Amino acid sequence: MRVTRPKLALTCAVAALALAGCGSGGHGEHAVPPTATGSLEKLAAEAKCDPDMQTDADTIRQALCEKGDEKYVLATFSTDRGQREWLNTAKDYGGHYLVGRKWVAVGGTETIQELRGTLGGDLEEGVQHGGASHDEGGGHGHDG
C-alpha cells in the first residue's frame, strides 16, 4: 500500500527528469513570490500548465506539464508526511525539486528556477551520484 504509490510516483518523476534533462541556464536573481497553495489544477493554472494527469489517488495526484521544450512533474499530496516520504525517496535519484506545502515540482534546473518565480517555494536538490561508483564517505552530492 504505502510502498506501491511512492514507487509509482517515483517512476513518473524519474521519467520526467529523463525527459527534462539537466538544463544549465543562468541563475538570475528573481523576486520569489509567496509560496502558492491549492489543488493540482490551481497550481497548474498559475504555472500556465495544461496538466496531463498521470496519477490520481487519495494520497498523491501527479501530472506531467510542459514548458517550451522542457517537461516537468507537478505533484500534490494529501499530507505533509506523505510529501516528505515521497521527496526522501525521489531525491535518491538526483534531480531538482521546487517544494511548497503539500506540492512538489520536479524538472530541469532552468525550468524549476522559472517555476519558482511563479509558484514560490523552496529549492531542493537530489543526491548527485558519480558515474560508476558511489561516494563511500556518505557525501551529499555537492556541485562539481
N, CA, C and O of each residue as an XYZ file, in Angstrom:
576
protein
N       0.836     -1.184      0.000
C       0.000      0.000      0.000
C       0.879      1.245      0.000
O       0.994      1.919     -1.024
N       1.491      1.553      1.119
C       2.291      2.749      1.228
C       3.499      2.683      0.300
O       3.969      3.712     -0.187
N       3.991      1.500      0.061
C       5.165      1.338     -0.792
C       4.806      1.476     -2.260
O       5.591      2.037     -3.025
N       3.664      0.992     -2.675
C       3.280      0.981     -4.081
C       3.117      2.385     -4.643
O       3.671      2.690     -5.699
N       2.384      3.228     -3.976
C       2.141      4.578     -4.502
C       3.403      5.410     -4.592
O       3.619      6.059     -5.615
N       4.265      5.422     -3.553
C       5.507      6.185     -3.722
C       6.357      5.661     -4.871
O       6.996      6.447     -5.571
N       6.378      4.334     -5.081
C       7.154      3.801     -6.193
C       6.582      4.252     -7.525
O       7.332      4.583     -8.443
N       5.257      4.268     -7.637
C       4.612      4.735     -8.856
C       4.943      6.203     -9.085
O       5.285      6.602    -10.198
N       4.841      6.996     -8.043
C       5.143      8.423     -8.155
C       6.598      8.631     -8.529
O       6.926      9.479     -9.359
N       7.465      7.849     -7.910
C       8.882      7.983     -8.193
C       9.190      7.613     -9.636
O      10.005      8.272    -10.283
N       8.562      6.587    -10.137
C       8.768      6.180    -11.522
C       8.414      7.318    -12.470
O       9.157      7.595    -13.411
N       7.293      7.973    -12.229
C       6.892      9.100    -13.082
C       7.860     10.266    -12.948
O       8.181     10.926    -13.936
N       8.327     10.524    -11.727
C       9.274     11.622    -11.515
C      10.581     11.355    -12.233
O      11.144     12.256    -12.856
N      11.070     10.125    -12.151
C      12.314      9.770    -12.820
C      12.156      9.904    -14.329
O      13.059     10.397    -15.006
N      11.019      9.470    -14.860
C      10.776      9.606    -16.295
C      10.771     11.071    -16.699
O      11.317     11.434    -17.741
N      10.160     11.904    -15.884
C      10.124     13.331    -16.196
C      11.514     13.936    -16.160
O      11.846     14.784    -16.990
N      12.336     13.507    -15.200
C      13.699     14.009    -15.140
C      14.481     13.619    -16.387
O      15.257     14.412    -16.920
N      14.271     12.403    -16.838
C      14.958     11.954    -18.045
C      14.539     12.792    -19.247
O      15.364     13.111    -20.102
N      13.265     13.147    -19.314
C      12.770     13.968    -20.419
C      13.241     15.404    -20.298
O      13.530     16.054    -21.302
N      13.319     15.907    -19.056
C      13.645     17.316    -18.833
C      15.133     17.587    -18.970
O      15.518     18.704    -19.314
N      15.972     16.612    -18.715
C      17.413     16.835    -18.771
C      17.860     17.662    -17.583
O      17.106     17.872    -16.633
N      19.073     18.118    -17.647
C      19.644     18.898    -16.550
C      20.041     20.257    -17.073
O      21.219     20.609    -17.022
N      19.107     21.028    -17.569
C      19.397     22.336    -18.142
C      20.390     23.126    -17.313
O      20.414     23.015    -16.087
N      21.205     23.921    -17.977
C      22.226     24.666    -17.251
C      22.124     26.145    -17.568
O      23.117     26.788    -17.908
N      20.924     26.676    -17.457
C      20.736     28.091    -17.721
C      21.315     28.933    -16.608
O      21.778     28.407    -15.596
N      21.288     30.241    -16.794
C      21.801     31.158    -15.795
C      20.963     31.123    -14.531
O      19.815     30.680    -14.538
N      21.549     31.592    -13.460
C      20.850     31.611    -12.182
C      20.520     33.050    -11.828
O      20.964     33.555    -10.797
N      19.741     33.715    -12.679
C      19.386     35.096    -12.429
C      18.581     35.213    -11.151
O      17.809     34.319    -10.804
N      18.763     36.307    -10.463
C      18.030     36.542     -9.224
C      16.673     37.128     -9.564
O      16.582     38.216    -10.133
N      15.618     36.405     -9.215
C      14.260     36.855     -9.440
C      13.577     36.998     -8.094
O      13.894     36.280     -7.146
N      12.643     37.925     -8.017
C      11.863     38.043     -6.797
C      11.026     36.771     -6.657
O      10.377     36.337     -7.608
N      11.048     36.188     -5.471
C      10.297     34.962     -5.223
C       8.978     35.342     -4.555
O       8.973     35.943     -3.481
N       7.862     34.991     -5.192
C       6.560     35.319     -4.607
C       6.260     34.416     -3.420
O       6.955     33.424     -3.202
N       5.233     34.753     -2.654
C       4.806     33.850     -1.578
C       4.488     32.484     -2.184
O       4.018     32.392     -3.318
N       4.746     31.439     -1.427
C       4.529     30.082     -1.916
C       3.055     29.830     -2.199
O       2.194     30.069     -1.353
N       2.784     29.347     -3.398
C       1.417     29.053     -3.820
C       0.859     27.867     -3.037
O       1.607     27.023     -2.543
N      -0.445     27.820     -2.936
C      -1.124     26.696     -2.301
C      -2.320     26.326     -3.159
O      -2.735     27.083     -4.037
N      -2.862     25.152     -2.891
C      -4.090     24.769     -3.576
C      -3.987     23.424     -4.258
O      -3.019     22.682     -4.091
N      -5.015     23.136     -5.029
C      -5.120     21.862     -5.745
C      -4.109     21.804     -6.880
O      -3.510     22.814     -7.248
N      -3.931     20.624     -7.420
C      -3.051     20.458     -8.565
C      -3.517     21.345     -9.718
O      -2.703     21.976    -10.391
N      -4.813     21.388     -9.939
C      -5.352     22.215    -11.029
C      -5.063     23.695    -10.811
O      -4.738     24.407    -11.761
N      -5.177     24.166     -9.571
C      -4.912     25.579     -9.268
C      -3.435     25.897     -9.485
O      -3.097     26.912    -10.094
N      -2.561     25.030     -8.988
C      -1.128     25.235     -9.173
C      -0.756     25.198    -10.655
O       0.037     26.015    -11.123
N      -1.332     24.250    -11.386
C      -1.067     24.139    -12.818
C      -1.517     25.399    -13.551
O      -0.819     25.883    -14.443
N      -2.667     25.926    -13.183
C      -3.167     27.145    -13.820
C      -2.212     28.309    -13.562
O      -1.930     29.091    -14.471
N      -1.712     28.431    -12.330
C      -0.764     29.501    -12.015
C       0.526     29.351    -12.814
O       1.147     30.342    -13.198
N       0.926     28.098    -13.063
C       2.151     27.822    -13.815
C       1.902     27.801    -15.328
O       2.819     27.544    -16.107
N       0.663     28.071    -15.736
C       0.277     28.036    -17.155
C       0.568     26.664    -17.772
O       1.163     26.552    -18.843
N       0.128     25.634    -17.059
C       0.316     24.251    -17.484
C      -1.047     23.623    -17.722
O      -1.971     23.795    -16.928
N      -1.160     22.890    -18.828
C      -2.338     22.071    -19.078
C      -1.957     20.677    -18.600
O      -1.341     19.920    -19.349
N      -2.314     20.319    -17.354
C      -1.777     19.089    -16.752
C      -2.241     17.809    -17.434
O      -3.432     17.615    -17.680
N      -1.281     16.940    -17.733
C      -1.550     15.604    -18.262
C      -1.490     14.667    -17.050
O      -0.407     14.255    -16.634
N      -2.654     14.335    -16.488
C      -2.715     13.548    -15.250
C      -2.076     12.181    -15.444
O      -2.382     11.467    -16.399
N      -1.186     11.830    -14.528
C      -0.506     10.545    -14.530
C      -0.987      9.667    -13.373
O      -1.132      8.454    -13.527
N      -1.232     10.287    -12.215
C      -1.675      9.577    -11.017
C      -2.752     10.408    -10.344
O      -2.570     11.603    -10.111
N      -3.872      9.775    -10.033
C      -4.959     10.468     -9.342
C      -5.453      9.549     -8.226
O      -6.456      8.850     -8.374
N      -4.725      9.565     -7.100
C      -5.032      8.701     -5.963
C      -5.388      9.565     -4.752
O      -5.261     10.789     -4.790
N      -5.825      8.925     -3.699
C      -6.186      9.660     -2.480
C      -4.994     10.380     -1.868
O      -5.141     11.483     -1.341
N      -3.812      9.767     -1.931
C      -2.651     10.320     -1.247
C      -1.766     11.202     -2.120
O      -1.040     12.052     -1.606
N      -1.820     11.007     -3.446
C      -0.987     11.787     -4.365
C      -1.729     11.989     -5.678
O      -2.401     11.090     -6.183
N      -1.588     13.197     -6.215
C      -2.077     13.497     -7.559
C      -0.874     14.039     -8.315
O      -0.163     14.916     -7.824
N      -0.653     13.518     -9.498
C       0.556     13.852    -10.225
C       0.255     14.044    -11.704
O      -0.472     13.260    -12.314
N       0.832     15.110    -12.273
C       0.619     15.410    -13.684
C       1.940     15.778    -14.345
O       2.872     16.251    -13.696
N       1.994     15.550    -15.639
C       3.120     15.951    -16.454
C       2.759     17.278    -17.106
O       1.673     17.433    -17.664
N       3.685     18.235    -17.030
C       3.476     19.556    -17.620
C       4.598     19.845    -18.607
O       5.674     19.251    -18.530
N       4.341     20.758    -19.528
C       5.346     21.174    -20.495
C       5.565     22.670    -20.373
O       4.626     23.439    -20.169
N       6.820     23.066    -20.502
C       7.190     24.479    -20.518
C       8.183     24.632    -21.655
O       9.376     24.380    -21.482
N       7.697     25.045    -22.815
C       8.543     25.079    -24.006
C       8.908     23.659    -24.398
O       8.031     22.812    -24.567
N      10.202     23.399    -24.545
C      10.675     22.059    -24.888
C      10.889     21.184    -23.659
O      11.148     19.986    -23.781
N      10.781     21.777    -22.486
C      11.030     21.056    -21.238
C       9.742     20.460    -20.677
O       8.657     21.010    -20.861
N       9.882     19.326    -19.991
C       8.750     18.719    -19.292
C       9.098     18.648    -17.822
O      10.266     18.519    -17.454
N       8.072     18.732    -16.979
C       8.278     18.603    -15.548
C       7.062     17.943    -14.924
O       5.982     17.907    -15.514
N       7.257     17.424    -13.726
C       6.179     16.789    -12.973
C       5.690     17.759    -11.921
O       6.487     18.424    -11.260
N       4.389     17.839    -11.768
C       3.761     18.614    -10.706
C       2.942     17.620     -9.894
O       2.078     16.931    -10.435
N       3.215     17.547     -8.591
C       2.519     16.583     -7.733
C       1.985     17.267     -6.497
O       2.631     18.157     -5.944
N       0.801     16.853     -6.058
C       0.228     17.330     -4.806
C      -0.006     16.124     -3.903
O      -0.196     15.004     -4.376
N       0.011     16.370     -2.611
C      -0.076     15.308     -1.613
C      -1.177     15.630     -0.611
O      -1.478     16.795     -0.351
N      -1.769     14.582     -0.054
C      -2.833     14.787      0.934
C      -2.274     15.125      2.306
O      -2.972     15.730      3.119
N      -1.021     14.747      2.583
C      -0.424     15.042      3.895
C       1.009     15.542      3.732
O       1.675     15.244      2.741
N       1.470     16.301      4.714
C       2.866     16.754      4.732
C       3.804     15.556      4.851
O       4.856     15.521      4.213
N       3.425     14.582      5.664
C       4.260     13.400      5.850
C       4.406     12.621      4.539
O       5.504     12.179      4.199
N       3.312     12.452      3.810
C       3.373     11.759      2.524
C       4.283     12.477      1.549
O       5.032     11.845      0.804
N       4.216     13.789      1.556
C       5.092     14.579      0.690
C       6.552     14.354      1.060
O       7.384     14.119      0.184
N       6.867     14.422      2.342
C       8.260     14.269      2.777
C       8.776     12.863      2.474
O       9.925     12.713      2.058
N       7.964     11.843      2.671
C       8.386     10.474      2.354
C       8.665     10.330      0.862
O       9.647      9.704      0.462
N       7.798     10.912      0.049
C       7.980     10.865     -1.404
C       9.283     11.567     -1.791
O      10.074     11.037     -2.571
N       9.500     12.769     -1.236
C      10.713     13.528     -1.545
C      11.967     12.779     -1.114
O      12.940     12.712     -1.865
N      11.948     12.219      0.088
C      13.128     11.498      0.575
C      13.482     10.346     -0.342
O      14.664     10.083     -0.567
N      12.497      9.658     -0.874
C      12.740      8.555     -1.795
C      13.188      9.080     -3.159
O      14.167      8.592     -3.723
N      12.483     10.059     -3.681
C      12.781     10.581     -5.015
C      14.162     11.224     -5.086
O      14.845     11.100     -6.102
N      14.583     11.906     -4.026
C      15.856     12.616     -4.046
C      17.055     11.691     -4.152
O      18.149     12.137     -4.497
N      16.867     10.404     -3.859
C      17.944      9.435     -4.051
C      18.315      9.303     -5.528
O      19.397      8.814     -5.853
N      17.431      9.732     -6.414
C      17.655      9.630     -7.850
C      18.179     10.927     -8.453
O      18.258     11.054     -9.675
N      18.533     11.882     -7.615
C      19.027     13.161     -8.097
C      17.869     14.061     -8.501
O      16.726     13.818     -8.114
N      18.157     15.087     -9.267
C      17.112     15.967     -9.770
C      17.009     17.279     -9.013
O      17.719     17.532     -8.041
N      16.093     18.097     -9.503
C      15.861     19.437     -8.962
C      14.391     19.532     -8.575
O      13.513     19.189     -9.367
N      14.126     19.993     -7.366
C      12.785     19.992     -6.798
C      12.410     21.391     -6.313
O      13.198     22.075     -5.660
N      11.203     21.790     -6.644
C      10.621     23.003     -6.103
C       9.533     22.527     -5.156
O       8.623     21.803     -5.559
N       9.628     22.934     -3.893
C       8.782     22.369     -2.861
C       7.936     23.445     -2.184
O       8.451     24.451     -1.696
N       6.626     23.204     -2.168
C       5.692     24.047     -1.442
C       4.965     23.190     -0.422
O       5.304     22.020     -0.244
N       3.978     23.752      0.246
C       3.234     22.973      1.234
C       2.303     22.009      0.503
O       1.348     22.427     -0.152
N       2.589     20.737      0.621
C       1.826     19.640      0.030
C       1.902     19.614     -1.501
O       1.012     19.065     -2.150
N       2.952     20.200     -2.083
C       3.159     20.068     -3.519
C       4.649     20.086     -3.853
O       5.466     20.616     -3.100
N       4.980     19.492     -5.001
C       6.355     19.435     -5.489
C       6.327     19.551     -7.011
O       5.445     19.000     -7.670
N       7.304     20.273     -7.559
C       7.548     20.274     -8.996
C       8.946     19.705     -9.197
O       9.869     20.057     -8.463
N       9.111     18.825    -10.189
C      10.385     18.166    -10.462
C      10.721     18.372    -11.931
O       9.909     18.075    -12.807
N      11.922     18.881    -12.200
C      12.322     19.087    -13.581
C      13.750     19.566    -13.677
O      14.523     19.470    -12.724
N      14.091     20.086    -14.848
C      15.427     20.608    -15.091
C      15.663     21.898    -14.310
O      14.717     22.571    -13.901
N      16.922     22.228    -14.112
C      17.314     23.390    -13.310
C      16.629     24.679    -13.769
O      16.033     25.389    -12.960
N      16.713     24.974    -15.051
C      16.158     26.228    -15.570
C      14.636     26.265    -15.408
O      14.072     27.287    -15.019
N      13.989     25.160    -15.704
C      12.534     25.088    -15.582
C      12.097     25.315    -14.140
O      11.153     26.063    -13.883
N      12.778     24.675    -13.207
C      12.431     24.811    -11.796
C      12.682     26.241    -11.316
O      11.893     26.778    -10.538
N      13.765     26.859    -11.769
C      14.047     28.255    -11.408
C      12.924     29.170    -11.901
O      12.473     30.056    -11.175
N      12.474     28.947    -13.146
C      11.398     29.765    -13.704
C      10.091     29.542    -12.947
O       9.368     30.495    -12.658
N       9.788     28.283    -12.625
C       8.564     27.993    -11.871
C       8.581     28.658    -10.507
O       7.542     29.090    -10.009
N       9.754     28.740     -9.906
C       9.861     29.380     -8.588
C       9.437     30.849     -8.665
O       8.877     31.384     -7.708
N       9.698     31.492     -9.787
C       9.277     32.874     -9.966
C       7.765     33.023    -10.046
O       7.242     34.121     -9.855
N       7.057     31.935    -10.326
C       5.598     31.935    -10.404
C       4.957     31.350     -9.154
O       4.017     31.925     -8.605
N       5.468     30.199     -8.704
C       4.834     29.464     -7.602
C       5.480     29.699     -6.237
O       4.930     29.287     -5.215
N       6.645     30.359     -6.211
C       7.359     30.476     -4.937
C       7.916     29.116     -4.571
O       8.206     28.307     -5.452
N       8.067     28.854     -3.293
C       8.552     27.558     -2.841
C      10.041     27.552     -2.575
O      10.739     28.544     -2.789
N      10.513     26.405     -2.100
C      11.913     26.214     -1.747
C      12.567     25.255     -2.730
O      11.953     24.283     -3.172
N      13.819     25.541     -3.066
C      14.573     24.668     -3.970
C      15.267     23.580     -3.166
O      15.868     23.849     -2.126
N      15.179     22.361     -3.653
C      15.892     21.239     -3.050
C      16.546     20.458     -4.171
O      16.025     20.392     -5.284
N      17.698     19.865     -3.869
C      18.445     19.079     -4.849
C      18.478     17.634     -4.402
O      18.559     17.336     -3.211
N      18.415     16.747     -5.371
C      18.585     15.335     -5.081
C      20.056     15.014     -4.916
O      20.919     15.851     -5.182
N      20.334     13.816     -4.482
C      21.701     13.350     -4.305
C      22.320     13.147     -5.676
O      21.729     12.489     -6.533
N      23.496     13.700     -5.891
C      24.209     13.535     -7.159
C      25.147     12.353     -7.034
O      26.073     12.373     -6.223
N      24.915     11.329     -7.826
C      25.771     10.150     -7.805
C      26.790     10.261     -8.920
O      26.481     10.724    -10.017
N      28.014      9.828     -8.629
C      29.077      9.836     -9.626
C      28.807      8.796    -10.689
O      27.880      7.998    -10.554
N      29.605      8.792    -11.750
C      29.423      7.890    -12.876
C      29.337      6.424    -12.499
O      28.258      5.839    -12.595
N      30.450      5.797    -12.067
C      30.461      4.356    -11.880
C      30.489      3.920    -10.430
O      30.266      2.742    -10.148
N      30.752      4.824     -9.502
C      30.845      4.398     -8.112
C      30.119      5.378     -7.213
O      29.907      6.536     -7.571
N      29.746      4.900     -6.050
C      29.092      5.738     -5.054
C      30.141      6.306     -4.118
O      31.208      5.718     -3.944
N      29.845      7.437     -3.521
C      30.728      8.077     -2.562
C      30.728      7.253     -1.280
O      29.709      7.178     -0.593
N      31.854      6.640     -0.956
C      31.919      5.786      0.218
C      31.890      6.576      1.505
O      31.617      6.016      2.566
N      32.164      7.861      1.435
C      32.182      8.686      2.641
C      30.813      9.181      3.034
O      30.690      9.944      3.993
N      29.780      8.772      2.324
C      28.432      9.219      2.675
C      28.178     10.657      2.333
O      27.376     11.312      2.999
N      28.845     11.184      1.297
C      28.683     12.581      0.914
C      27.278     12.875      0.440
O      26.492     11.958      0.199
N      26.965     14.127      0.308
C      25.628     14.561     -0.055
C      25.614     15.321     -1.355
O      25.068     16.423     -1.398
N      26.176     14.800     -2.402
C      26.038     15.365     -3.740
C      26.322     16.841     -3.847
O      25.384     17.631     -3.954
N      27.553     17.241     -3.824
C      27.900     18.649     -3.960
C      28.153     18.969     -5.415
O      28.417     18.076     -6.220
N      28.070     20.269     -5.758
C      28.334     20.682     -7.128
C      29.775     20.314     -7.483
O      30.670     20.329     -6.638
N      29.963     19.986     -8.746
C      31.324     19.771     -9.181
C      31.522     18.610    -10.033
O      32.646     18.339    -10.456
